[in-house]
Amino acid sequence: MPLAVIYSRASVGIEALPVVVEADLSPGLPAFSIVGLPETVVKESRDRVRSALLNSQFEFPARRITINLAPVDLPKVGGRFDLPIALGILAASKQIPMHRLAEHEFAGELALNGDLRSIQGSLPFALATRAAKRKLIIPFDNADEASIPENIEVLPANHLLEICAYLSGQKPLKKHHRKPPQVSSSTIPDMSDIRGQHHARRALEIAAAGEHSLLMVGSPGTGKTMLASRLPGILPPMTEMQALQSAAIASTHGQSFEVARWR
């Protein structure tokens, strides 16, 4: 049986480090092992992948299946490796062709029926995929966030069968086009709402103008949160890189972040 190689990425802070998912099918008693420093959630993908393949009308090979997540010293966390593992097994068992796999990177959690569920950190994943000059195949729920960077081809899908049909050349996946965010200055709290607090307001203005750090200390109810929520309203517009870095931090915590227009 041939060795299948799938490209994916592990989330480490706001970075998405490359992971090569290798799938090998060998003769012997049926077994399914995952190596390469997988944590518990990744180990549990064995059962999710098996059920997803069977419920999608694929054959689950009755062979010794070994999945290697390289590099082996990089911790692998989350359900994002479900899709790469499933595709690796299908490619190694010749149920889907291998020749298009190297052009793409894959991430997605599988439901037991083969549906794709969203992952955290799709924006850092997309930035790294763009740098590697590959196409990105992810769950449809992550498509908007992954399409924030320019010049990246994001191909979202809702089910494992859609991806397999695309890789087999039977049905294309449509490139996702993200709608521009509607950014309005009225959504940012205004400093004009603050009455008094002259020294605090002056401190905010100096910090914003000089790019200084700001430390607020005081008893509850003195206005720290109110003042801090209005600081973005007097800051200069972010550059594209600054906006992407801020969005990447939100993405790794599973939060939505609309990147403002930089121009």
Coordinates of C-alpha atoms in Angstrom, one line a residue:
M1 CA 0.0 0.0 0.0
P2 CA 1.3 3.5 -0.8
L3 CA 2.0 6.2 1.7
A4 CA -0.3 9.2 1.7
V5 CA 0.9 12.7 2.7
I6 CA -1.5 15.5 3.7
Y7 CA -0.5 19.0 4.7
S8 CA -2.1 20.7 7.8
R9 CA -1.0 23.0 10.6
A10 CA -0.9 23.0 14.4
S11 CA -2.0 26.1 16.4
V12 CA 0.8 27.4 18.7
G13 CA -0.2 30.8 20.1
I14 CA -1.0 33.0 17.1
E15 CA 1.1 30.9 14.8
A16 CA 0.1 28.0 12.6
L17 CA 3.1 25.7 12.3
P18 CA 3.3 23.1 9.5
V19 CA 2.3 19.5 10.2
V20 CA 2.7 16.7 7.7
V21 CA 0.0 14.0 8.2
E22 CA 1.4 10.6 6.9
A23 CA -1.0 7.7 6.5
D24 CA 0.4 4.2 6.0
L25 CA -1.6 1.0 5.5
S26 CA 0.3 -2.2 6.2
P27 CA -0.5 -5.9 6.3
G28 CA -1.4 -7.4 9.6
L29 CA -4.1 -7.5 12.2
P30 CA -6.5 -4.5 11.9
A31 CA -5.3 -1.7 14.1
F32 CA -5.4 2.1 14.1
S33 CA -2.6 4.1 15.8
I34 CA -1.8 7.8 15.8
V35 CA 1.8 8.8 16.7
G36 CA 3.6 12.2 16.7
L37 CA 2.7 13.6 20.2
P38 CA -1.1 13.7 19.8
E39 CA -3.1 14.9 22.8
T40 CA -6.3 13.2 23.9
V41 CA -8.6 15.0 21.5
V42 CA -6.4 14.0 18.6
K43 CA -6.2 10.4 19.7
E44 CA -10.0 10.3 19.9
S45 CA -10.1 11.2 16.2
R46 CA -9.8 7.5 15.5
D47 CA -13.4 6.9 16.3
R48 CA -14.7 10.0 14.7
V49 CA -12.8 9.3 11.4
R50 CA -13.9 5.6 11.4
S51 CA -17.6 6.6 11.8
A52 CA -17.4 9.5 9.3
L53 CA -15.9 7.2 6.6
L54 CA -18.4 4.4 7.1
N55 CA -21.4 6.8 7.2
S56 CA -20.1 8.5 4.1
Q57 CA -20.3 5.1 2.3
F58 CA -16.5 4.7 2.1
E59 CA -14.7 1.5 3.0
F60 CA -12.7 1.5 6.2
P61 CA -9.6 -0.6 5.5
A62 CA -9.2 -3.7 7.6
R63 CA -5.5 -3.3 7.8
R64 CA -2.9 -1.9 10.2
I65 CA -3.3 1.9 9.9
T66 CA -0.5 4.1 11.2
I67 CA -1.0 7.9 11.2
N68 CA 2.2 10.0 11.8
L69 CA 1.9 13.7 12.7
A70 CA 5.3 15.2 11.9
P71 CA 7.3 16.9 13.4
V72 CA 6.9 14.5 16.3
D73 CA 8.2 17.0 19.0
L74 CA 5.4 19.5 18.2
P75 CA 2.2 19.0 20.4
K76 CA -0.9 18.4 18.4
V77 CA -4.1 19.7 19.9
G78 CA -7.8 19.9 18.8
G79 CA -10.1 18.3 16.3
R80 CA -8.6 20.0 13.2
F81 CA -6.7 16.9 12.2
D82 CA -9.8 14.8 11.7
L83 CA -10.1 15.8 8.1
P84 CA -6.4 15.4 7.1
I85 CA -6.4 11.9 8.8
A86 CA -9.6 10.8 7.0
L87 CA -8.2 12.0 3.6
G88 CA -4.9 10.3 4.3
I89 CA -6.7 6.9 4.9
L90 CA -8.8 7.4 1.8
A91 CA -5.8 8.3 -0.4
A92 CA -3.6 5.4 1.0
S93 CA -6.4 3.0 0.3
K94 CA -6.8 4.4 -3.2
Q95 CA -10.4 5.5 -2.7
I96 CA -9.4 9.1 -3.7
P97 CA -6.5 10.2 -6.0
M98 CA -3.3 11.6 -4.5
H99 CA -2.1 13.9 -7.2
R100 CA -4.0 17.0 -6.0
L101 CA -3.3 16.7 -2.3
A102 CA 0.1 18.5 -2.4
E103 CA -1.6 21.7 -3.7
H104 CA -3.8 22.1 -0.6
E105 CA -3.8 22.3 3.1
F106 CA -6.6 20.8 5.2
A107 CA -8.2 21.4 8.6
G108 CA -11.6 20.5 10.0
E109 CA -13.3 18.5 12.7
L110 CA -15.5 15.6 11.5
A111 CA -18.9 14.8 12.8
L112 CA -19.9 11.1 12.9
N113 CA -21.9 11.5 9.7
G114 CA -19.1 13.2 7.8
D115 CA -20.2 16.8 8.3
L116 CA -17.4 19.4 8.9
R117 CA -17.4 21.4 12.1
S118 CA -15.5 24.7 12.6
I119 CA -12.1 25.0 14.2
Q120 CA -10.4 27.7 16.2
G121 CA -7.5 29.7 14.8
S122 CA -8.5 29.6 11.1
L123 CA -7.0 33.1 10.4
P124 CA -3.4 32.2 11.4
F125 CA -3.9 29.0 9.5
A126 CA -4.9 31.0 6.4
L127 CA -2.0 33.4 6.7
A128 CA 0.5 30.5 6.9
T129 CA -1.2 28.7 4.0
R130 CA -0.9 31.9 1.9
A131 CA 2.8 32.1 2.7
A132 CA 3.2 28.5 1.6
K133 CA 1.4 29.3 -1.7
R134 CA -1.2 26.5 -1.3
K135 CA -5.0 26.4 -1.4
L136 CA -6.9 26.1 1.9
I137 CA -9.8 23.6 2.4
I138 CA -11.7 24.2 5.6
P139 CA -15.2 24.0 7.1
F140 CA -17.7 26.4 5.6
D141 CA -18.2 28.1 9.0
N142 CA -14.6 29.2 9.0
A143 CA -14.6 30.6 5.4
D144 CA -15.3 34.3 6.2
E145 CA -12.5 34.5 8.8
A146 CA -10.0 32.6 6.6
S147 CA -10.8 34.8 3.6
I148 CA -9.7 38.0 5.5
P149 CA -6.1 38.0 4.0
E150 CA -5.9 39.0 0.4
N151 CA -4.6 36.7 -2.3
I152 CA -5.6 33.4 -0.8
E153 CA -7.8 30.8 -2.3
V154 CA -10.2 29.4 0.4
L155 CA -12.3 26.4 -0.7
P156 CA -14.9 25.8 2.0
A157 CA -17.0 22.6 2.3
N158 CA -19.8 21.3 4.5
H159 CA -19.2 17.6 4.2
L160 CA -16.4 15.1 3.6
L161 CA -18.0 13.9 0.4
E162 CA -17.8 17.4 -1.1
I163 CA -14.0 17.4 -0.6
C164 CA -13.6 13.9 -2.0
A165 CA -15.6 14.8 -5.1
Y166 CA -13.4 17.8 -5.6
L167 CA -10.2 15.9 -5.2
S168 CA -11.5 13.2 -7.6
G169 CA -12.3 15.9 -10.2
Q170 CA -16.1 15.1 -10.1
K171 CA -17.4 18.4 -8.7
P172 CA -15.5 21.7 -8.0
L173 CA -15.4 23.6 -4.7
K174 CA -16.3 27.2 -5.2
K175 CA -13.7 29.8 -4.0
H176 CA -15.1 31.8 -1.1
H177 CA -15.5 35.6 -1.6
R178 CA -15.9 37.4 1.7
K179 CA -18.2 40.4 1.9
P180 CA -16.4 43.6 3.0
P181 CA -17.1 44.3 6.7
Q182 CA -19.3 47.3 7.4
V183 CA -17.2 49.4 9.7
S184 CA -18.8 52.5 11.3
S185 CA -17.3 54.9 13.6
S186 CA -20.6 55.1 15.5
T187 CA -20.0 51.6 16.8
I188 CA -17.0 52.9 18.9
P189 CA -17.8 54.6 22.2
D190 CA -17.1 58.3 22.0
M191 CA -14.9 60.3 24.5
S192 CA -17.5 63.0 24.5
D193 CA -19.7 60.8 26.6
I194 CA -17.3 61.2 29.6
R195 CA -18.0 64.0 32.0
G196 CA -15.2 65.1 34.3
Q197 CA -12.2 62.7 34.6
H198 CA -10.0 65.4 33.2
H199 CA -6.7 63.9 34.3
A200 CA -7.7 60.5 33.1
R201 CA -8.8 61.8 29.7
R202 CA -5.5 63.7 29.4
A203 CA -3.6 60.5 30.1
L204 CA -5.5 58.6 27.4
E205 CA -4.7 61.3 24.9
I206 CA -1.0 61.3 25.7
A207 CA -0.9 57.5 25.6
A208 CA -2.7 57.4 22.2
A209 CA -0.6 60.2 20.7
G210 CA 2.8 58.9 21.9
E211 CA 2.1 55.1 21.6
H212 CA 2.7 54.7 25.3
S213 CA 1.6 51.9 27.6
L214 CA -1.2 52.6 30.0
L215 CA -1.9 51.2 33.5
M216 CA -5.3 51.9 35.2
V217 CA -5.5 51.4 38.9
G218 CA -8.5 52.2 41.1
S219 CA -11.5 50.9 43.0
P220 CA -14.5 49.4 41.2
G221 CA -16.8 52.0 39.8
T222 CA -14.2 54.7 39.2
G223 CA -14.5 54.6 35.4
K224 CA -11.6 52.4 34.3
T225 CA -13.6 50.2 32.0
M226 CA -15.5 53.2 30.6
L227 CA -12.3 55.0 29.8
A228 CA -10.6 52.0 28.3
S229 CA -13.5 51.2 26.0
R230 CA -13.2 54.7 24.5
L231 CA -9.5 54.5 23.9
P232 CA -9.8 52.9 20.4
G233 CA -11.9 55.9 19.3
I234 CA -8.8 58.2 19.5
L235 CA -6.2 55.7 18.2
P236 CA -5.0 56.1 14.6
P237 CA -6.2 53.5 12.1
M238 CA -4.4 50.2 12.2
T239 CA -2.1 49.1 9.4
E240 CA -3.1 45.9 7.6
M241 CA -0.5 43.9 9.5
Q242 CA -1.6 45.3 12.8
A243 CA -5.2 44.5 12.0
L244 CA -4.4 40.9 11.0
Q245 CA -2.3 40.4 14.1
S246 CA -5.2 41.6 16.3
A247 CA -7.7 39.4 14.4
A248 CA -5.3 36.4 14.7
I249 CA -5.3 36.8 18.5
A250 CA -9.1 36.8 18.6
S251 CA -9.2 33.9 16.2
T252 CA -7.1 31.6 18.4
H253 CA -9.5 32.3 21.3
G254 CA -12.5 31.4 19.2
Q255 CA -13.8 35.0 19.0
S256 CA -15.1 36.9 16.1
F257 CA -13.1 39.9 14.9
E258 CA -14.0 42.2 12.1
V259 CA -10.9 43.7 10.5
A260 CA -11.5 47.4 9.7
R261 CA -10.7 49.0 6.4
W262 CA -7.0 49.9 6.5
R263 CA -7.1 52.3 3.6

